[in-house]
mmCIF file of C-alpha atoms (C1' of nucleotides) in Angstrom:
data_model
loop_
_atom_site.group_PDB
_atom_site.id
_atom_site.type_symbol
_atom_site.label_atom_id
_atom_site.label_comp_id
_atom_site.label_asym_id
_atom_site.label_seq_id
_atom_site.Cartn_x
_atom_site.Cartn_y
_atom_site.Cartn_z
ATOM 1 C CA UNK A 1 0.000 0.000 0.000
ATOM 2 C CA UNK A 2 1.394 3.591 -1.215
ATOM 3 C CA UNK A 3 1.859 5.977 1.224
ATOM 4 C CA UNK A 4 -0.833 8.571 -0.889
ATOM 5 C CA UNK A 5 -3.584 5.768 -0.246
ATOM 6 C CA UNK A 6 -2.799 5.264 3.478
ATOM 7 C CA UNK A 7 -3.489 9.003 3.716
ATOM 8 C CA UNK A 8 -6.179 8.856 1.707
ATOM 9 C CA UNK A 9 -7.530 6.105 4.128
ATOM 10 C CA UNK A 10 -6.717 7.959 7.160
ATOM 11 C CA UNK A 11 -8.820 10.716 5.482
ATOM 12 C CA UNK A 12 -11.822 8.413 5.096
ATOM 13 C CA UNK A 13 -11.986 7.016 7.794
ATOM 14 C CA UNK A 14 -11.498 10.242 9.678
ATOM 15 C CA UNK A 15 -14.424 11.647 8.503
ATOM 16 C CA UNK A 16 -16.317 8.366 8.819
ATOM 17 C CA UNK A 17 -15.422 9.106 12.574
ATOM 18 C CA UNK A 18 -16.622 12.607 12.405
ATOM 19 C CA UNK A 19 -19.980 12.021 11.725
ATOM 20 C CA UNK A 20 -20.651 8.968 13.751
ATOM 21 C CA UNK A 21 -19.706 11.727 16.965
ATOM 22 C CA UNK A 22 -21.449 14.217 15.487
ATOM 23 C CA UNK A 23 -24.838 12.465 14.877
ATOM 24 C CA UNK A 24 -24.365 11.562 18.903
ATOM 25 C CA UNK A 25 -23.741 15.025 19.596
ATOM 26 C CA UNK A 26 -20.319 15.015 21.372
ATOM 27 C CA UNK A 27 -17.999 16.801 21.501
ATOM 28 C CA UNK A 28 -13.746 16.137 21.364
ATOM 29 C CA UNK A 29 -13.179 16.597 25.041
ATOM 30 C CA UNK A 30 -15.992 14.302 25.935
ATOM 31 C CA UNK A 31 -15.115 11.480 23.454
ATOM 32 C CA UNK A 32 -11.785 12.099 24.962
ATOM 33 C CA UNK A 33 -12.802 11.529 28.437
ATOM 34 C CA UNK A 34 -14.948 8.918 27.411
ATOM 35 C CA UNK A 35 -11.702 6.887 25.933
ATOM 36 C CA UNK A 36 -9.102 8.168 28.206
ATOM 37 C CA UNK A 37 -7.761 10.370 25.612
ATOM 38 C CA UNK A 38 -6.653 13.687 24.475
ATOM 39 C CA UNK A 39 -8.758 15.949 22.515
ATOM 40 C CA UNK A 40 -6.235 17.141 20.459
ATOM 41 C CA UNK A 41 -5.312 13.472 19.463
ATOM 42 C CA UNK A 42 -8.303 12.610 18.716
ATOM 43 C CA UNK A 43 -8.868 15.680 16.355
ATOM 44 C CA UNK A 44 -5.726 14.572 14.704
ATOM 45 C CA UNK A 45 -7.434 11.075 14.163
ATOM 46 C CA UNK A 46 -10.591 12.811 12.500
ATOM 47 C CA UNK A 47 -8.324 15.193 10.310
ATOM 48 C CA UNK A 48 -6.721 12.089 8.711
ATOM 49 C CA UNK A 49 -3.707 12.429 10.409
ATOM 50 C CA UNK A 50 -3.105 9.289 12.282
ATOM 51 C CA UNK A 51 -2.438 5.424 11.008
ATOM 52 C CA UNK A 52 -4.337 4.328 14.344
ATOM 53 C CA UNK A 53 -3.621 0.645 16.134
ATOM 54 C CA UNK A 54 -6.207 -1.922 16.385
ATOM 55 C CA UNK A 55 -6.641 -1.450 19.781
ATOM 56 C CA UNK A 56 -7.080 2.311 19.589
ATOM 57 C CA UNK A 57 -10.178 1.695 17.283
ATOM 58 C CA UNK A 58 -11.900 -0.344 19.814
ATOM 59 C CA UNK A 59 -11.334 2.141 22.096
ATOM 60 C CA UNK A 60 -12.581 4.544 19.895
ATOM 61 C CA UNK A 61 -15.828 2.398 19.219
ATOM 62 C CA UNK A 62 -16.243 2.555 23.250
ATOM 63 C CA UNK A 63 -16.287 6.105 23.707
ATOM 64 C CA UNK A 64 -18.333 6.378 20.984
ATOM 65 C CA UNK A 65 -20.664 3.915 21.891
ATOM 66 C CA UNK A 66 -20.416 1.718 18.413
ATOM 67 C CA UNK A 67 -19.230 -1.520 17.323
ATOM 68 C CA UNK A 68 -15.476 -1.658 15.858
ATOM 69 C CA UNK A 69 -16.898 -2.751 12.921
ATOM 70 C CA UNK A 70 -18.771 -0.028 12.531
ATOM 71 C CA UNK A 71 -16.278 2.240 12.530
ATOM 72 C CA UNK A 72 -14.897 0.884 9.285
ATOM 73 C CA UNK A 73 -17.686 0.751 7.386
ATOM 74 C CA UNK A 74 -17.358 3.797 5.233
ATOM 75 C CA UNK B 1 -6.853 0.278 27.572
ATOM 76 C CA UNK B 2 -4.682 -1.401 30.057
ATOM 77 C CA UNK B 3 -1.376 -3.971 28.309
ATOM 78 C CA UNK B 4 -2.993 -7.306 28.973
ATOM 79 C CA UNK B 5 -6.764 -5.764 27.277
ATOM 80 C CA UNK B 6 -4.602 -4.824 23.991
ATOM 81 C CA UNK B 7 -2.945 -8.456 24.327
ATOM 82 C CA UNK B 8 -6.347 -10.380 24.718
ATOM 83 C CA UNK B 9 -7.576 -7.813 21.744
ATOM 84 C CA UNK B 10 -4.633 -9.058 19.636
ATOM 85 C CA UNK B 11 -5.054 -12.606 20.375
ATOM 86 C CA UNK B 12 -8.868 -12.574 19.504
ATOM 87 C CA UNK B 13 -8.047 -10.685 16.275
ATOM 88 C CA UNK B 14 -5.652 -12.931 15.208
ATOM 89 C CA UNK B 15 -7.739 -16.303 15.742
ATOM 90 C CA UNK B 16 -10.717 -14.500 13.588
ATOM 91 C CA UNK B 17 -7.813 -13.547 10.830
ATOM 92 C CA UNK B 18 -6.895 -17.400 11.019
ATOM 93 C CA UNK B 19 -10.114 -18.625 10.577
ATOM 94 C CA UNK B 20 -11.122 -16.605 7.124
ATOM 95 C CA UNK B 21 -7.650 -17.297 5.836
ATOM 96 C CA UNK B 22 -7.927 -21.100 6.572
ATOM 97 C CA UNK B 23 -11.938 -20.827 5.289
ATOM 98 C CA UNK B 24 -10.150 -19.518 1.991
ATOM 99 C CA UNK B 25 -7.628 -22.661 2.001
ATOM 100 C CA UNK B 26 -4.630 -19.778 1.837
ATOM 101 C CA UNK B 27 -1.200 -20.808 3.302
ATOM 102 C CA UNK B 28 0.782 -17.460 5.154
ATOM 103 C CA UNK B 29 2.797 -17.555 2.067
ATOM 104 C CA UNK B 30 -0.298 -17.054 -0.540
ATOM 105 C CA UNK B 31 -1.231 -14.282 1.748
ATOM 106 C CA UNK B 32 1.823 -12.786 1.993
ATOM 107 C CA UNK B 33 2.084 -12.531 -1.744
ATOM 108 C CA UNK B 34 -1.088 -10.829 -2.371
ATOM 109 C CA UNK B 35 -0.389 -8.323 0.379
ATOM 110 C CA UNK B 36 3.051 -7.508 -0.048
ATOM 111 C CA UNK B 37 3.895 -8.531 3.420
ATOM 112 C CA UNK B 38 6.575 -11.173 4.557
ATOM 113 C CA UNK B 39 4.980 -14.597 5.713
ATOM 114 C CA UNK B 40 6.396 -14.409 9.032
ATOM 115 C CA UNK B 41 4.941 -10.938 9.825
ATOM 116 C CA UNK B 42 1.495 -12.074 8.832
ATOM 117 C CA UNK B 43 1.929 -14.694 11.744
ATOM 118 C CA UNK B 44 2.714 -12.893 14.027
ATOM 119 C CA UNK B 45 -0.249 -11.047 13.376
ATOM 120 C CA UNK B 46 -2.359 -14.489 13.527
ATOM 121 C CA UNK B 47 -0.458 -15.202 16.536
ATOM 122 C CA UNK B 48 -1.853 -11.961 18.659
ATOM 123 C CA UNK B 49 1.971 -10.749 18.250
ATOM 124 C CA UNK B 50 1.164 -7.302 16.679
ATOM 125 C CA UNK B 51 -1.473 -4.450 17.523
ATOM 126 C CA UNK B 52 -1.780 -3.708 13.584
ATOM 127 C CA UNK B 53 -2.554 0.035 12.290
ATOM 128 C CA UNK B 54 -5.647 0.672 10.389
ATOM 129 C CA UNK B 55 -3.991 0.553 7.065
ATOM 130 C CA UNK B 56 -2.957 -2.643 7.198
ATOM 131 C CA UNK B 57 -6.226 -3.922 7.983
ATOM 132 C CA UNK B 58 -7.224 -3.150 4.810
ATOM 133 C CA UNK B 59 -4.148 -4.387 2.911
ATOM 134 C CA UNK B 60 -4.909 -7.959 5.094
ATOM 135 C CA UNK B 61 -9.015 -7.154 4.088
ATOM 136 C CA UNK B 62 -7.956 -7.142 0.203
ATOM 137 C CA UNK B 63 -5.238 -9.901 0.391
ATOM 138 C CA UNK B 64 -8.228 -12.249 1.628
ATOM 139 C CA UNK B 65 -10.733 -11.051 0.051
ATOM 140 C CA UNK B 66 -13.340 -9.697 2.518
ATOM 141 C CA UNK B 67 -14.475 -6.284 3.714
ATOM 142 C CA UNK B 68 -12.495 -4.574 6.284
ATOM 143 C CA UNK B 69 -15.080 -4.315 8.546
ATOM 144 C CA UNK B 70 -15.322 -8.299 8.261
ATOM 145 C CA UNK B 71 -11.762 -8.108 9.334
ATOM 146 C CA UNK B 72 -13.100 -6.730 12.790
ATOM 147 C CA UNK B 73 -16.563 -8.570 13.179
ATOM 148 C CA UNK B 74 -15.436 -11.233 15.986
ATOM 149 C "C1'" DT C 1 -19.344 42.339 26.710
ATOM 150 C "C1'" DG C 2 -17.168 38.687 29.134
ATOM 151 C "C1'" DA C 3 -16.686 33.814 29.856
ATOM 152 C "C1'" DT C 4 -16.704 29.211 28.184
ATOM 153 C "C1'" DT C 5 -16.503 25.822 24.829
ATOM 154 C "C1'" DT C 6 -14.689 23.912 20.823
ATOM 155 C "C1'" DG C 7 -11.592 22.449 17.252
ATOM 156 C "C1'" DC C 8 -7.084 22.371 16.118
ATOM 157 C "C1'" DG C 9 -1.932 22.998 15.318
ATOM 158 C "C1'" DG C 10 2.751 22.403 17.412
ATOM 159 C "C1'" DT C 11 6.023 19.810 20.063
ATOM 160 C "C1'" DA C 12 9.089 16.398 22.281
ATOM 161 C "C1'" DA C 13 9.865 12.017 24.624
ATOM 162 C "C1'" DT C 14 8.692 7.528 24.548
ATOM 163 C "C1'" DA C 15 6.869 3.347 22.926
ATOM 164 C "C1'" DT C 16 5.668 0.533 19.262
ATOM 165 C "C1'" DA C 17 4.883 -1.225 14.591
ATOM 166 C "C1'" DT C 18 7.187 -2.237 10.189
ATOM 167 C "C1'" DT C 19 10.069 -4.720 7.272
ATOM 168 C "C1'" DA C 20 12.863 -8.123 5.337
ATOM 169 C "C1'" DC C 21 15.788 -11.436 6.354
ATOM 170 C "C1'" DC C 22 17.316 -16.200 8.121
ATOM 171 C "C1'" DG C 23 16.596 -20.869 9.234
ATOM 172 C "C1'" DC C 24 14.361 -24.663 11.658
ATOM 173 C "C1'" DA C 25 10.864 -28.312 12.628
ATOM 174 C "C1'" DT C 26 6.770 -30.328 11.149
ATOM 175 C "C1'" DT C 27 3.521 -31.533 7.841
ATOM 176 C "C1'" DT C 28 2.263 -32.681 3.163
ATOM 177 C "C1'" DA C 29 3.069 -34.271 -1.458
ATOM 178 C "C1'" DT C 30 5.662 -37.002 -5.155
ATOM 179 C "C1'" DA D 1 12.477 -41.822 1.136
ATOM 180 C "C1'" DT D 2 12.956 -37.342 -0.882
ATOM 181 C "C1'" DA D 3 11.404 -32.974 -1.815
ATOM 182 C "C1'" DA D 4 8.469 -29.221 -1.108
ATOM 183 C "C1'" DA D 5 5.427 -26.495 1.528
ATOM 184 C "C1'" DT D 6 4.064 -24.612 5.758
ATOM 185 C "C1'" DG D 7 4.051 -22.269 10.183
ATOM 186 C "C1'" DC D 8 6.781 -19.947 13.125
ATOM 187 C "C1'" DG D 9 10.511 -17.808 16.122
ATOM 188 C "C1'" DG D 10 14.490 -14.507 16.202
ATOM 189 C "C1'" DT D 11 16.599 -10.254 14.883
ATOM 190 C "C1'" DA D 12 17.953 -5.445 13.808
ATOM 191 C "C1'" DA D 13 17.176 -1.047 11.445
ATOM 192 C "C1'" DT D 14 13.896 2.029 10.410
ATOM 193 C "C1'" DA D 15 9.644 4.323 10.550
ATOM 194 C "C1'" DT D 16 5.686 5.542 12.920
ATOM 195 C "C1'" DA D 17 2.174 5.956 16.519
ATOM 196 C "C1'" DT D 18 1.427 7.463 21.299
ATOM 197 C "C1'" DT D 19 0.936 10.706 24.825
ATOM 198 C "C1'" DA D 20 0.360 14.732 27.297
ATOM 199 C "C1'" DC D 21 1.355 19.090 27.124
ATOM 200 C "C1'" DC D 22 0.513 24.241 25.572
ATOM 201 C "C1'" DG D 23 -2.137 27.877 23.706
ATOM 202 C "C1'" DC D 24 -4.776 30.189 20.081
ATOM 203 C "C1'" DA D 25 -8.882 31.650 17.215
ATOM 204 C "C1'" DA D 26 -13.549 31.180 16.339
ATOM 205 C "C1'" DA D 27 -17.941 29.947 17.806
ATOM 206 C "C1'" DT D 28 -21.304 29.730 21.507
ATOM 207 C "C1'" DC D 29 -23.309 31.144 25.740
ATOM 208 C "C1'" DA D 30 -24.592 33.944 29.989
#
DNA sequence: TGATTTGCGGTAATATATTACCGCATTTAT
DNA sequence: ATAAATGCGGTAATATATTACCGCAAATCA
């Protein structure tokens, strides 16, 4: 895989993760709480910006309240 | 996420990656090939060795022929 | 208007994944 | 019995994610 499509990727699924915590109305800092995370980080995430671990996409689905799975369905 | 939750995470990831390679009748090496990854690396992976990054979820997803998010649905 | 929230960029230290390589032991095929 | 395939452990160099900070500018609220 190319470095231009793991950014692209990034970039998807960043804004795949956008909407899911904007359709439950939350906002960084509370996701962040939520997942024991910083806000910036998790901007980063949703700006494309990160190559996240398994582990931190579970964690992600926590917070968010949302299977894994679901977070890569875009 | 505490260590030993990201280990048990790994583990579980990597019996559910065994399981749709095997379904497919793929040996690590076939794999490896049609990801561009080394044998040995891919597992590791099936051994709960490595907490992968999102992109290579999707390289693993394509190699075997499934959806990404089928990747994570264990 | 003043205060708070929100998203976001920058940074630096640390931890971790990535990668390709080697070879071995076991299983499978000829 | 011989050869080939398979899974797997070890390693070392490199690249990358992680983490917790800081503070700013714009939006939102009292």
């Amino acid at each position: 895989m190319q470095k231009e499509e793991i950014a692209d990727l990034q970039i998807r699924f960043g804004v795949h993760l956008r909407k899911i915590r904007e359709d439950k109305g939350l906002s960084l800092r509370e996701v962040a709480d939520r997942c024991d995370l910083d806000n910036s980080n998790i901007s980063k995430i949703e700006n494309g910006q990160f190559n996240i671990q398994l582990s931190k996409i579970f964690e992600l689905a926590k917070g968010l309240g949302v299977s894994a799975k679901d977070l890569l369905d875009f």
